[in-house]
Structure formats: C-alpha cells, structure tokens
Amino acid sequence: MVILLALGIELSPAHAVSTGPLLAAMPALASLTMGPRGTLSAAAGGFTVTVITATLHQSWGGQVYSNLISLLVVSAASVTMSNAVRTRRQRELNQVRRVAEAAQRVLLRPVPARLGPVQMASKYLAAETGAQIGGDLYEAVHTRYGVRMIVGDVRGKGLPAVRLAAAVLGAFREAAHYDEDLAEVVNHCAAALDRERATLSAVDQAEEDNLTEDFVTALVAQVSDAFVVEVVNRGHPPPLVLRQGKAEALIPACPMPPLGLEDFMTVPPAKAESYPFAPGDRLLLHTDGVIEARSPDGVFFPLPKTTESVHPCTPSEFLERLHQELIRHTHGYLADDAAMLLAERLNEAGESGQPGPHAI
C-alpha cells in the first residue's frame, strides 16, 4: 500500500516531493510482520518504483543513487535481522515444546498391548497451539476386579490443567486396585480433585485462573471375565462399542455432572451401568477433542461413521488410521488435544474375535 502511494506521488504533479526515504524504510517495516520473503518483496517494490520514476522524470543523479544504496543496505539488514529473530523464536518454541511433551509423557504412559482379557492401544494427539500442555488424561490397569480404564478432560490448558489431571490419575491408579465398586473409584478421583484445588493458596488461585472453578469430565470403564463392560460416566462424551461393523454410543441412562461439580448433582450417586461386551467387540474411549474437531468449513469429525469405515486391523493400527482420518478431516489443524483408548475383548482362549469383511 505504501509503495503504491509512493508510486502515485511520483506519477502526480506532486512528484517533486521526495519519496526515497519512505521507500527505503519499507523493508524494515515489512520485516516486522512479513518475514524474509515479504521483506525482499517490499525491497523489490521500492527498487522498481525508484528506477521507474527516475527514468520517467530523467532525474538520475546523486539523490537517486543515494536512495538506491539506502534501500539496499536497509533491505540486507532487515532480512538478516528477520532471519535471526525468527530463528531465535523458533528455537525457544521448540525448547518449550520439548519440555511440554516430556511432561505429557510422564503423565500419560502408553498402555500395554495386552491386559487380562483385552488387547489395548492408546493415542494422544497434541493440538497445534504452540507449546500448551493439555489436560487430557487416560490410563488402563489390570486389577483383581478386571481391567479398569479411565479417560478424562480437564477444563483449561497449561500447567494448572496438568496438576488436576495428575491428581485424578494418581487417585485412579491407587483406588482401582482396592475399591471393588467402580463408582467408589470415581468418588476417590473426585475427592483427590477437591484436595488438589484446596491446597492452592489465594495467590496461586489468582495466578492460575481460579482453579476452584475448574472441573474434570471423566469416564471409568471395567472389563472383567464376564462378557460385559461396566461404565461410570461423569459428564464425559460417551464411549463407542464397535460390534460387527457397527458403532453404538453407550449413553448413560442418568447423566451425571463432571468431577468437581458435585454441588450441582440433583440425582442419586453414580452407579456403574453394564453393557454387553462379547469377544471381538471393541470399546473406544475418547476425549471431546476428537468429536469436536472441525474441518475448515466447520463440519464436526464424524467419529461413528469413520470407525465403521475402518477395515479389520489390530488396535494400534485402528487408532493410527483414525488419527490419519482425523488429520485429513481437519486439514492438519487440531484446535484441542485429543486422546483415544481402545480395548478389544478377547475370547476365553485369549484370542481375538473373527470379524466379518466389514467389521472393525
């Protein structure tokens, strides 16, 4: 725009006004927001305007040469500084990302490929939003009561969300081995969340975006020797059971509020709900980052339809294909972190079921 303005001045009766200093400053201004390529484009535009107007008005002389030299020097300095700033910023961002990823790996450990009567796989996808650490959580443990799994999502981002996720995960990993009632495991997670928020001082709360208002959506599932899956859902997106090529959402009969919002509970305490879970069936637990992922035109990711289109494969391959479909749907951009946990029920001989040609 400034280059066009300078060209207009030079082609108008006001061409006596010198635009050389203005054009010489253009590369420096462009380097602030446009990077090296934009800086060079601005320099080329300024050079072109100077040469055209000097030739048109036959004004070649010391002033024109001085303007061209100034433009050259400023352009070289701007490109050099722009590259240096961008390199330093990228290096700092990469370092912060590495720290964030390391913290996330400590919190979210990969699940074993086999736990008791199920085959397992997990997938965590970080959102492309800088170096923010998300609050998604998942875990699967083999206990004397069966295989117990949890998936959850903390409201918010960054280190405060990680603190709450760590508290919930720690409580689950402990209570899953000692509480026979699945609902009691969830209650222990809720109590741990309350304790973590209560330990924050008034200063901590001010600095960490008022954690007393944060909550955690969570879903805990159990697969035992019986061919059923028990589920306690506290405000979390319902899981999918994949059976013979069809996906069915396990919607709770009595919706419950997330952990941390017990004051809003107007229904009896949560109880585990049971659903059929036969050999060959698969249970897909996920966070809202999966179902709320959008395409560039605003269409949500069709998770049930996509799971039904995946050909038979191992649990890890299944999640990898879902990952590829998710990335394809969003054109490579995730607005929120996404976590997925998949469990396939084995038969009594410890073998996978035999899906049909269109089964998952």
Short mmCIF file of N, CA, C and O in Angstrom, two decimals, residues 88-175:
data_model
loop_
_atom_site.label_atom_id
_atom_site.label_comp_id
_atom_site.label_asym_id
_atom_site.label_seq_id
_atom_site.Cartn_x
_atom_site.Cartn_y
_atom_site.Cartn_z
N ARG A 88 15.60 -17.44 16.47
CA ARG A 88 15.61 -17.46 17.93
C ARG A 88 14.24 -17.83 18.49
O ARG A 88 14.14 -18.64 19.42
N ARG A 89 13.19 -17.27 17.92
CA ARG A 89 11.84 -17.59 18.40
C ARG A 89 11.49 -19.06 18.18
O ARG A 89 10.90 -19.70 19.04
N GLN A 90 11.88 -19.60 17.02
CA GLN A 90 11.60 -21.00 16.73
C GLN A 90 12.37 -21.91 17.68
O GLN A 90 11.85 -22.93 18.15
N ARG A 91 13.62 -21.54 17.99
CA ARG A 91 14.42 -22.33 18.92
C ARG A 91 13.81 -22.33 20.32
O ARG A 91 13.74 -23.37 20.98
N GLU A 92 13.35 -21.16 20.75
CA GLU A 92 12.72 -21.08 22.07
C GLU A 92 11.42 -21.88 22.11
O GLU A 92 11.14 -22.58 23.09
N LEU A 93 10.63 -21.78 21.04
CA LEU A 93 9.37 -22.52 20.99
C LEU A 93 9.62 -24.03 20.98
O LEU A 93 8.93 -24.79 21.66
N ASN A 94 10.62 -24.47 20.22
CA ASN A 94 10.94 -25.90 20.19
C ASN A 94 11.38 -26.41 21.55
O ASN A 94 11.04 -27.53 21.95
N GLN A 95 12.14 -25.58 22.27
CA GLN A 95 12.58 -25.99 23.60
C GLN A 95 11.40 -26.13 24.55
O GLN A 95 11.29 -27.11 25.30
N VAL A 96 10.48 -25.16 24.51
CA VAL A 96 9.31 -25.23 25.38
C VAL A 96 8.44 -26.42 25.00
O VAL A 96 7.88 -27.10 25.87
N ARG A 97 8.32 -26.69 23.71
CA ARG A 97 7.53 -27.84 23.28
C ARG A 97 8.13 -29.15 23.78
O ARG A 97 7.42 -30.07 24.18
N ARG A 98 9.47 -29.24 23.75
CA ARG A 98 10.11 -30.47 24.24
C ARG A 98 9.84 -30.68 25.72
O ARG A 98 9.59 -31.80 26.17
N VAL A 99 9.88 -29.59 26.48
CA VAL A 99 9.58 -29.69 27.91
C VAL A 99 8.13 -30.11 28.11
O VAL A 99 7.81 -30.97 28.95
N ALA A 100 7.22 -29.50 27.33
CA ALA A 100 5.80 -29.84 27.45
C ALA A 100 5.55 -31.30 27.08
O ALA A 100 4.80 -32.01 27.76
N GLU A 101 6.19 -31.77 26.01
CA GLU A 101 5.99 -33.16 25.60
C GLU A 101 6.56 -34.13 26.63
O GLU A 101 5.98 -35.19 26.88
N ALA A 102 7.70 -33.77 27.23
CA ALA A 102 8.27 -34.63 28.26
C ALA A 102 7.34 -34.73 29.47
O ALA A 102 7.12 -35.82 30.02
N ALA A 103 6.77 -33.59 29.88
CA ALA A 103 5.83 -33.61 31.00
C ALA A 103 4.59 -34.42 30.65
O ALA A 103 4.06 -35.16 31.50
N GLN A 104 4.13 -34.32 29.41
CA GLN A 104 2.96 -35.07 29.00
C GLN A 104 3.24 -36.57 28.99
O GLN A 104 2.39 -37.38 29.38
N ARG A 105 4.45 -36.97 28.56
CA ARG A 105 4.78 -38.40 28.53
C ARG A 105 4.89 -38.98 29.93
O ARG A 105 4.55 -40.15 30.15
N VAL A 106 5.36 -38.18 30.89
CA VAL A 106 5.41 -38.65 32.27
C VAL A 106 4.00 -38.86 32.81
O VAL A 106 3.72 -39.83 33.53
N LEU A 107 3.10 -37.97 32.45
CA LEU A 107 1.73 -38.06 32.95
C LEU A 107 0.95 -39.17 32.25
O LEU A 107 0.23 -39.93 32.90
N LEU A 108 1.08 -39.26 30.94
CA LEU A 108 0.32 -40.23 30.15
C LEU A 108 1.26 -41.31 29.63
O LEU A 108 1.93 -41.12 28.61
N ARG A 109 1.29 -42.43 30.31
CA ARG A 109 2.14 -43.53 29.89
C ARG A 109 1.42 -44.37 28.84
O ARG A 109 0.21 -44.59 28.95
N PRO A 110 2.14 -44.89 27.85
CA PRO A 110 1.49 -45.79 26.87
C PRO A 110 0.93 -47.03 27.58
O PRO A 110 1.56 -47.57 28.50
N VAL A 111 -0.24 -47.46 27.19
CA VAL A 111 -0.85 -48.62 27.82
C VAL A 111 -0.24 -49.89 27.23
O VAL A 111 0.20 -49.90 26.07
N PRO A 112 -0.18 -51.00 28.00
CA PRO A 112 0.34 -52.26 27.45
C PRO A 112 -0.54 -52.76 26.31
O PRO A 112 -1.73 -52.48 26.25
N ALA A 113 0.07 -53.55 25.42
CA ALA A 113 -0.69 -54.10 24.29
C ALA A 113 -1.68 -55.17 24.74
O ALA A 113 -2.66 -55.44 24.04
N ARG A 114 -1.46 -55.79 25.90
CA ARG A 114 -2.36 -56.83 26.40
C ARG A 114 -2.53 -56.66 27.91
O ARG A 114 -1.56 -56.57 28.66
N LEU A 115 -3.78 -56.58 28.33
CA LEU A 115 -4.12 -56.51 29.76
C LEU A 115 -5.25 -57.50 30.01
O LEU A 115 -6.39 -57.26 29.59
N GLY A 116 -4.96 -58.60 30.69
CA GLY A 116 -6.01 -59.56 31.02
C GLY A 116 -6.79 -60.00 29.79
O GLY A 116 -6.21 -60.45 28.80
N PRO A 117 -8.10 -59.84 29.82
CA PRO A 117 -8.94 -60.33 28.71
C PRO A 117 -9.09 -59.36 27.55
O PRO A 117 -9.98 -59.52 26.72
N VAL A 118 -8.25 -58.33 27.47
CA VAL A 118 -8.39 -57.34 26.39
C VAL A 118 -7.05 -57.03 25.76
O VAL A 118 -5.99 -57.12 26.41
N GLN A 119 -7.11 -56.67 24.49
CA GLN A 119 -5.98 -56.05 23.81
C GLN A 119 -6.18 -54.55 23.86
O GLN A 119 -7.31 -54.07 23.71
N MET A 120 -5.09 -53.78 24.06
CA MET A 120 -5.20 -52.35 24.29
C MET A 120 -4.36 -51.56 23.30
O MET A 120 -3.38 -52.06 22.73
N ALA A 121 -4.74 -50.30 23.13
CA ALA A 121 -3.94 -49.34 22.38
C ALA A 121 -4.38 -47.95 22.82
O ALA A 121 -5.53 -47.74 23.22
N SER A 122 -3.46 -47.00 22.75
CA SER A 122 -3.78 -45.62 23.14
C SER A 122 -3.14 -44.66 22.15
O SER A 122 -2.16 -44.99 21.47
N LYS A 123 -3.72 -43.48 22.06
CA LYS A 123 -3.22 -42.45 21.14
C LYS A 123 -3.48 -41.09 21.75
O LYS A 123 -4.59 -40.80 22.22
N TYR A 124 -2.44 -40.26 21.78
CA TYR A 124 -2.59 -38.88 22.26
C TYR A 124 -2.14 -37.93 21.17
O TYR A 124 -1.03 -38.06 20.65
N LEU A 125 -2.99 -36.98 20.81
CA LEU A 125 -2.70 -36.01 19.76
C LEU A 125 -2.69 -34.62 20.36
O LEU A 125 -3.71 -34.16 20.90
N ALA A 126 -1.56 -33.95 20.28
CA ALA A 126 -1.45 -32.60 20.83
C ALA A 126 -1.98 -31.58 19.83
O ALA A 126 -1.76 -31.71 18.62
N ALA A 127 -2.69 -30.59 20.34
CA ALA A 127 -3.21 -29.54 19.47
C ALA A 127 -2.07 -28.67 18.97
O ALA A 127 -1.06 -28.48 19.64
N GLU A 128 -2.23 -28.13 17.76
CA GLU A 128 -1.23 -27.24 17.19
C GLU A 128 -1.46 -25.82 17.69
O GLU A 128 -1.77 -24.91 16.95
N THR A 129 -1.27 -25.62 18.99
CA THR A 129 -1.49 -24.29 19.58
C THR A 129 -0.27 -23.90 20.39
O THR A 129 -0.35 -23.64 21.58
N GLY A 130 0.89 -23.88 19.73
CA GLY A 130 2.09 -23.51 20.44
C GLY A 130 2.56 -24.64 21.34
O GLY A 130 2.50 -25.80 21.00
N ALA A 131 3.00 -24.29 22.55
CA ALA A 131 3.57 -25.28 23.46
C ALA A 131 2.66 -25.57 24.63
O ALA A 131 3.10 -26.03 25.66
N GLN A 132 1.37 -25.30 24.50
CA GLN A 132 0.45 -25.54 25.59
C GLN A 132 0.35 -27.03 25.90
O GLN A 132 0.29 -27.87 25.01
N ILE A 133 0.36 -27.36 27.19
CA ILE A 133 0.13 -28.72 27.63
C ILE A 133 -1.36 -28.87 27.90
O ILE A 133 -1.97 -28.05 28.57
N GLY A 134 -1.93 -29.93 27.37
CA GLY A 134 -3.35 -30.13 27.55
C GLY A 134 -3.71 -30.83 28.84
O GLY A 134 -2.85 -31.30 29.57
N GLY A 135 -5.00 -30.91 29.10
CA GLY A 135 -5.49 -31.56 30.31
C GLY A 135 -6.15 -32.90 30.05
O GLY A 135 -6.87 -33.40 30.91
N ASP A 136 -5.94 -33.49 28.88
CA ASP A 136 -6.50 -34.81 28.61
C ASP A 136 -5.76 -35.86 29.43
O ASP A 136 -4.55 -35.74 29.68
N LEU A 137 -6.48 -36.90 29.84
CA LEU A 137 -5.86 -37.95 30.63
C LEU A 137 -6.46 -39.30 30.26
O LEU A 137 -7.61 -39.38 29.83
N TYR A 138 -5.66 -40.34 30.42
CA TYR A 138 -6.15 -41.71 30.23
C TYR A 138 -5.22 -42.66 30.97
O TYR A 138 -4.06 -42.34 31.24
N GLU A 139 -5.74 -43.84 31.27
CA GLU A 139 -4.96 -44.87 31.93
C GLU A 139 -5.72 -46.18 31.86
O GLU A 139 -6.97 -46.20 31.75
N ALA A 140 -5.01 -47.29 31.90
CA ALA A 140 -5.61 -48.62 31.95
C ALA A 140 -4.74 -49.49 32.85
O ALA A 140 -3.51 -49.52 32.68
N VAL A 141 -5.36 -50.17 33.82
CA VAL A 141 -4.63 -51.02 34.76
C VAL A 141 -5.35 -52.36 34.89
O VAL A 141 -6.58 -52.44 34.80
N HIS A 142 -4.56 -53.40 35.13
CA HIS A 142 -5.11 -54.74 35.35
C HIS A 142 -5.20 -54.98 36.85
O HIS A 142 -4.18 -54.97 37.54
N THR A 143 -6.40 -55.17 37.37
CA THR A 143 -6.62 -55.37 38.78
C THR A 143 -7.30 -56.72 39.02
O THR A 143 -7.67 -57.42 38.08
N ARG A 144 -7.49 -57.05 40.29
CA ARG A 144 -8.17 -58.31 40.63
C ARG A 144 -9.65 -58.26 40.28
O ARG A 144 -10.33 -59.29 40.26
N TYR A 145 -10.16 -57.08 39.99
CA TYR A 145 -11.56 -56.93 39.60
C TYR A 145 -11.73 -56.94 38.08
O TYR A 145 -12.85 -56.95 37.58
N GLY A 146 -10.64 -56.88 37.36
CA GLY A 146 -10.68 -56.82 35.91
C GLY A 146 -9.82 -55.68 35.40
O GLY A 146 -9.06 -55.05 36.16
N VAL A 147 -9.91 -55.41 34.13
CA VAL A 147 -9.17 -54.29 33.54
C VAL A 147 -9.99 -53.02 33.72
O VAL A 147 -11.16 -52.96 33.31
N ARG A 148 -9.38 -52.04 34.34
CA ARG A 148 -10.07 -50.77 34.59
C ARG A 148 -9.39 -49.66 33.80
O ARG A 148 -8.17 -49.56 33.78
N MET A 149 -10.23 -48.85 33.18
CA MET A 149 -9.74 -47.78 32.30
C MET A 149 -10.39 -46.46 32.70
O MET A 149 -11.52 -46.43 33.19
N ILE A 150 -9.65 -45.39 32.46
CA ILE A 150 -10.20 -44.05 32.67
C ILE A 150 -9.77 -43.16 31.51
O ILE A 150 -8.67 -43.30 30.97
N VAL A 151 -10.67 -42.29 31.11
CA VAL A 151 -10.34 -41.23 30.17
C VAL A 151 -11.03 -39.98 30.67
O VAL A 151 -12.15 -40.03 31.19
N GLY A 152 -10.35 -38.85 30.57
CA GLY A 152 -10.92 -37.62 31.10
C GLY A 152 -10.35 -36.39 30.43
O GLY A 152 -9.39 -36.46 29.65
N ASP A 153 -10.94 -35.27 30.76
CA ASP A 153 -10.55 -34.00 30.15
C ASP A 153 -10.73 -32.89 31.17
O ASP A 153 -11.83 -32.68 31.68
N VAL A 154 -9.64 -32.20 31.49
CA VAL A 154 -9.69 -31.09 32.43
C VAL A 154 -10.07 -29.81 31.69
O VAL A 154 -9.56 -29.56 30.59
N ARG A 155 -10.93 -29.04 32.28
CA ARG A 155 -11.25 -27.74 31.68
C ARG A 155 -10.01 -26.84 31.77
O ARG A 155 -9.46 -26.63 32.85
N GLY A 156 -9.58 -26.34 30.66
CA GLY A 156 -8.44 -25.44 30.66
C GLY A 156 -7.20 -26.08 30.05
O GLY A 156 -7.21 -27.22 29.59
N LYS A 157 -6.12 -25.32 30.05
CA LYS A 157 -4.86 -25.73 29.44
C LYS A 157 -3.70 -25.39 30.38
O LYS A 157 -3.87 -24.78 31.42
N GLY A 158 -2.50 -25.78 29.96
CA GLY A 158 -1.30 -25.40 30.67
C GLY A 158 -1.06 -26.20 31.94
O GLY A 158 -1.69 -27.22 32.21
N LEU A 159 -0.12 -25.68 32.75
CA LEU A 159 0.28 -26.40 33.96
C LEU A 159 -0.85 -26.58 34.97
O LEU A 159 -0.91 -27.61 35.64
N PRO A 160 -1.77 -25.61 35.13
CA PRO A 160 -2.89 -25.87 36.06
C PRO A 160 -3.70 -27.09 35.67
O PRO A 160 -4.09 -27.88 36.53
N ALA A 161 -3.95 -27.27 34.37
CA ALA A 161 -4.69 -28.45 33.92
C ALA A 161 -3.90 -29.72 34.18
O ALA A 161 -4.47 -30.76 34.54
N VAL A 162 -2.58 -29.67 34.02
CA VAL A 162 -1.75 -30.83 34.27
C VAL A 162 -1.81 -31.22 35.75
O VAL A 162 -1.84 -32.40 36.10
N ARG A 163 -1.82 -30.23 36.64
CA ARG A 163 -1.89 -30.53 38.08
C ARG A 163 -3.18 -31.28 38.41
O ARG A 163 -3.16 -32.26 39.16
N LEU A 164 -4.28 -30.84 37.87
CA LEU A 164 -5.55 -31.51 38.14
C LEU A 164 -5.59 -32.89 37.50
O LEU A 164 -6.09 -33.85 38.10
N ALA A 165 -5.08 -32.99 36.27
CA ALA A 165 -5.05 -34.30 35.62
C ALA A 165 -4.19 -35.28 36.40
O ALA A 165 -4.55 -36.46 36.56
N ALA A 166 -3.06 -34.82 36.91
CA ALA A 166 -2.17 -35.69 37.69
C ALA A 166 -2.85 -36.15 38.98
O ALA A 166 -2.70 -37.31 39.39
N ALA A 167 -3.61 -35.26 39.60
CA ALA A 167 -4.31 -35.64 40.83
C ALA A 167 -5.35 -36.71 40.57
O ALA A 167 -5.47 -37.69 41.31
N VAL A 168 -6.12 -36.54 39.50
CA VAL A 168 -7.16 -37.52 39.17
C VAL A 168 -6.52 -38.86 38.78
O VAL A 168 -6.97 -39.93 39.22
N LEU A 169 -5.47 -38.83 37.97
CA LEU A 169 -4.82 -40.06 37.55
C LEU A 169 -4.19 -40.79 38.74
O LEU A 169 -4.26 -42.02 38.84
N GLY A 170 -3.56 -40.03 39.64
CA GLY A 170 -2.96 -40.66 40.81
C GLY A 170 -4.00 -41.36 41.67
O GLY A 170 -3.77 -42.48 42.16
N ALA A 171 -5.14 -40.72 41.86
CA ALA A 171 -6.21 -41.33 42.65
C ALA A 171 -6.75 -42.58 41.96
O ALA A 171 -7.02 -43.59 42.61
N PHE A 172 -6.91 -42.52 40.65
CA PHE A 172 -7.42 -43.68 39.93
C PHE A 172 -6.45 -44.86 40.02
O PHE A 172 -6.86 -46.00 40.27
N ARG A 173 -5.17 -44.59 39.80
CA ARG A 173 -4.18 -45.67 39.84
C ARG A 173 -4.13 -46.35 41.21
O ARG A 173 -3.82 -47.54 41.30
N GLU A 174 -4.42 -45.63 42.25
CA GLU A 174 -4.43 -46.20 43.60
C GLU A 174 -5.75 -46.90 43.89
O GLU A 174 -5.77 -48.08 44.28
N ALA A 175 -6.86 -46.20 43.67
CA ALA A 175 -8.17 -46.75 44.06
C ALA A 175 -8.59 -47.92 43.18
O ALA A 175 -9.34 -48.79 43.63
#
